[in-house]
C-alpha positions in Angstrom: 0.0 0.0 0.0 1.2 3.5 -0.8 2.0 6.1 1.9 1.9 9.8 2.1 5.1 11.8 3.0 4.3 11.4 6.7 4.1 7.6 6.4 0.2 7.4 6.6 -1.2 4.5 4.5 -3.2 5.6 1.5 -5.6 3.5 -0.6 -4.2 2.6 -4.0 -7.3 3.8 -5.9 -10.2 6.1 -5.1 -13.0 6.4 -7.6 -16.6 7.6 -8.1 -18.8 5.4 -10.3 -21.8 7.3 -11.8 -24.7 5.5 -13.5 -28.1 4.1 -13.0 -29.8 3.7 -9.7 -31.3 0.2 -9.5 -31.0 -3.1 -7.6 -27.8 -5.0 -8.3 -25.5 -2.0 -9.1 -23.2 -2.7 -6.2 -23.1 -6.4 -7.1 -22.0 -5.5 -10.6 -19.3 -3.2 -9.3 -17.9 -5.6 -6.7 -17.8 -8.4 -9.2 -15.4 -6.5 -11.4 -13.3 -5.4 -8.4 -13.0 -9.0 -7.3 -12.0 -10.1 -10.8 -9.1 -7.7 -10.6 -8.1 -8.8 -7.1 -9.1 -5.6 -5.4 -10.2 -5.2 -1.8 -12.8 -2.5 -1.0 -11.4 -0.4 1.9 -14.3 2.0 1.9 -17.6 2.5 0.1 -20.3 5.2 0.2 -23.4 5.9 -1.9 -23.0 9.6 -2.4 -26.0 10.2 -4.7 -29.4 8.5 -5.1 -32.4 9.1 -7.3 -32.7 8.7 -11.0 -29.0 8.4 -11.2 -26.5 7.1 -8.6 -22.9 7.8 -7.6 -20.9 5.3 -5.6 -17.6 6.3 -4.0 -15.0 3.5 -3.6 -11.6 3.2 -2.1 -9.8 0.0 -3.4 -6.6 -1.6 -2.4 -4.6 -4.4 -3.9 -5.9 -4.4 -7.5 -3.4 -5.9 -9.9 -4.0 -3.2 -12.6 -5.8 0.0 -11.6 -6.1 1.2 -15.2 -7.6 -2.1 -16.3 -10.0 -2.1 -13.4 -11.3 1.4 -14.3 -11.7 0.3 -18.0 -13.7 -2.8 -17.0 -15.9 -0.7 -14.7 -16.6 1.8 -17.5 -17.8 -1.1 -19.7 -20.6 -2.1 -17.4 -24.1 -1.2 -18.5 -24.9 0.3 -15.0 -21.9 2.7 -15.2 -21.8 5.9 -17.3 -18.6 7.3 -15.9 -15.7 6.4 -13.6 -13.9 9.4 -12.1 -10.6 9.0 -10.3 -10.5 11.3 -7.2 -8.2 11.9 -4.2 -9.0 9.6 -1.3 -10.9 11.0 1.7 -7.7 10.4 3.8 -5.7 12.6 1.4 -8.3 15.4 1.5 -9.6 15.3 5.1 -7.1 13.1 6.8 -7.5 11.7 10.3 -10.7 12.5 12.2 -11.1 13.6 15.8 -14.6 13.2 17.2 -15.8 15.3 20.1 -19.0 14.3 21.9 -20.8 15.6 25.0 -22.5 18.8 26.2 -22.7 21.8 23.9 -20.5 24.2 26.0 -17.8 21.7 26.6 -17.8 20.5 23.0 -17.4 24.0 21.7 -14.4 24.7 24.0 -12.7 21.4 23.1 -13.3 22.1 19.4 -11.7 25.6 19.9 -8.5 24.0 21.1 -8.5 21.1 18.6 -9.2 23.2 15.5 -6.5 25.8 16.4 -3.9 23.0 17.0 -5.0 21.1 13.9 -4.5 24.2 11.8 -0.9 24.5 13.2 -0.1 21.0 12.1 -2.0 21.0 8.8 0.0 23.9 7.5 3.0 21.7 8.1 1.6 18.9 5.9 -0.8 17.1 8.2 -4.4 16.4 7.4 -6.5 16.4 10.6 -10.2 17.2 10.7 -12.4 17.8 13.8 -16.1 16.7 14.0 -18.4 17.6 16.9 -21.8 16.5 18.1 -23.5 17.8 21.3 -25.3 14.8 22.8 -27.2 14.3 26.1 -28.4 11.2 27.8 -26.5 8.0 28.7 -28.0 5.9 25.9 -27.4 8.5 23.2 -23.8 9.2 24.4 -23.0 5.4 24.6 -24.3 5.0 21.0 -22.3 8.0 19.8 -19.1 6.6 21.4 -19.6 3.2 19.9 -20.3 4.6 16.5 -16.8 6.3 16.4 -15.3 2.9 15.8 -17.4 2.6 12.6 -16.5 6.1 11.2 -14.0 6.1 8.4 -10.6 7.7 9.4 -11.6 8.3 13.0 -8.5 8.0 15.2 -9.5 9.8 18.4 -12.5 10.6 20.6 -12.9 13.4 23.2 -15.5 13.0 25.9 -16.6 16.6 26.6 -19.1 16.7 29.4 -19.8 17.1 33.1 -21.0 13.6 34.0 -20.5 10.3 32.1 -20.6 6.7 33.3 -22.5 3.5 33.1 -22.9 2.2 29.6 -20.8 5.1 28.3 -17.8 3.6 30.3 -18.4 0.3 28.6 -18.5 2.0 25.2 -15.3 3.8 25.9 -13.6 0.4 26.7 -14.9 -1.1 23.5 -13.7 1.7 21.2 -10.3 1.8 22.9 -10.0 -2.0 22.2 -10.6 -1.1 18.5 -7.5 1.2 18.6 -9.3 4.5 19.1 -7.6 7.0 21.4 -10.0 8.4 24.0 -9.3 11.7 25.9 -11.8 12.7 28.6 -12.4 16.0 30.4 -12.0 15.7 34.2 -15.7 15.1 35.1 -17.9 13.1 37.4 -18.7 9.5 36.7 -16.7 6.4 35.8 -16.0 7.2 32.1 -12.9 9.3 32.6 -11.0 6.5 34.3 -11.7 4.3 31.3 -10.0 6.9 28.9 -6.4 7.0 27.9 -5.9 10.5 29.2 -7.9 13.0 31.5 -7.5 16.7 30.9 -9.3 19.3 33.1 -9.2 22.3 30.7 -11.4 21.7 27.6 -9.3 23.8 25.3 -6.1 22.0 26.4 -7.9 18.7 25.9 -8.5 19.5 22.3 -4.9 20.6 21.8 -3.5 17.5 23.4 -5.7 15.2 21.4 -4.4 16.7 18.1 -0.8 16.5 19.4 -1.4 12.8 20.2 -2.4 11.9 16.6 -0.3 14.3 14.6 3.0 13.0 13.2 4.4 16.5 13.2 4.1 16.8 17.0 6.6 15.5 19.6 4.0 14.0 21.9 4.0 10.3 22.8 0.6 9.2 24.2 2.1 6.0 25.4 4.0 8.0 28.1 0.9 9.9 29.1 -1.7 7.1 29.4 -3.5 7.0 32.7 -2.5 10.5 33.7 -4.7 13.5 34.7 -3.8 17.0 33.9 
């Protein structure tokens, strides 16, 4: 697999297939991809209606040009467009969940720090969602492991525990870094790092995932700041 100048793995081929919207379109596309030995790293239906557009990131194909030509020959495909991958455009994602005020302050620090690293060649994006309620927060935490390119989660709230704590343990087991504000409840103790100041929590999360930062999360795990 190819890598960017910072060593981050990039998919070998990213394309948008435009054509008809009818049952069996995905089957036709994947049949051709399999024929060429490709593995689908990501797929998203970006347009629906009279026409469809399917975004695919494909790894391991024996001949990318041949794969594109065979896809273009399909009756269900009108056009195949090569595009930069989402990792190349938006890079690694940091997800911030919790109460609105705390989420905003974490985002303030994370976006400012991400900008500092992005102008040096990084690609880090920050997504936020204010969520209340144990069940909603637990679902939001678990969903982070299913989001493309998500590498870190920040818990921004005043009280989190119960099923949220279990969700934090699950996403950490999937390789997601979890930073928590210093709040009431059991969730912070399940996180990799606890930071009291929300702006600083955003800054430190970006530093932990940026290759252009001198910050080793392995030396900070379990600490409270």
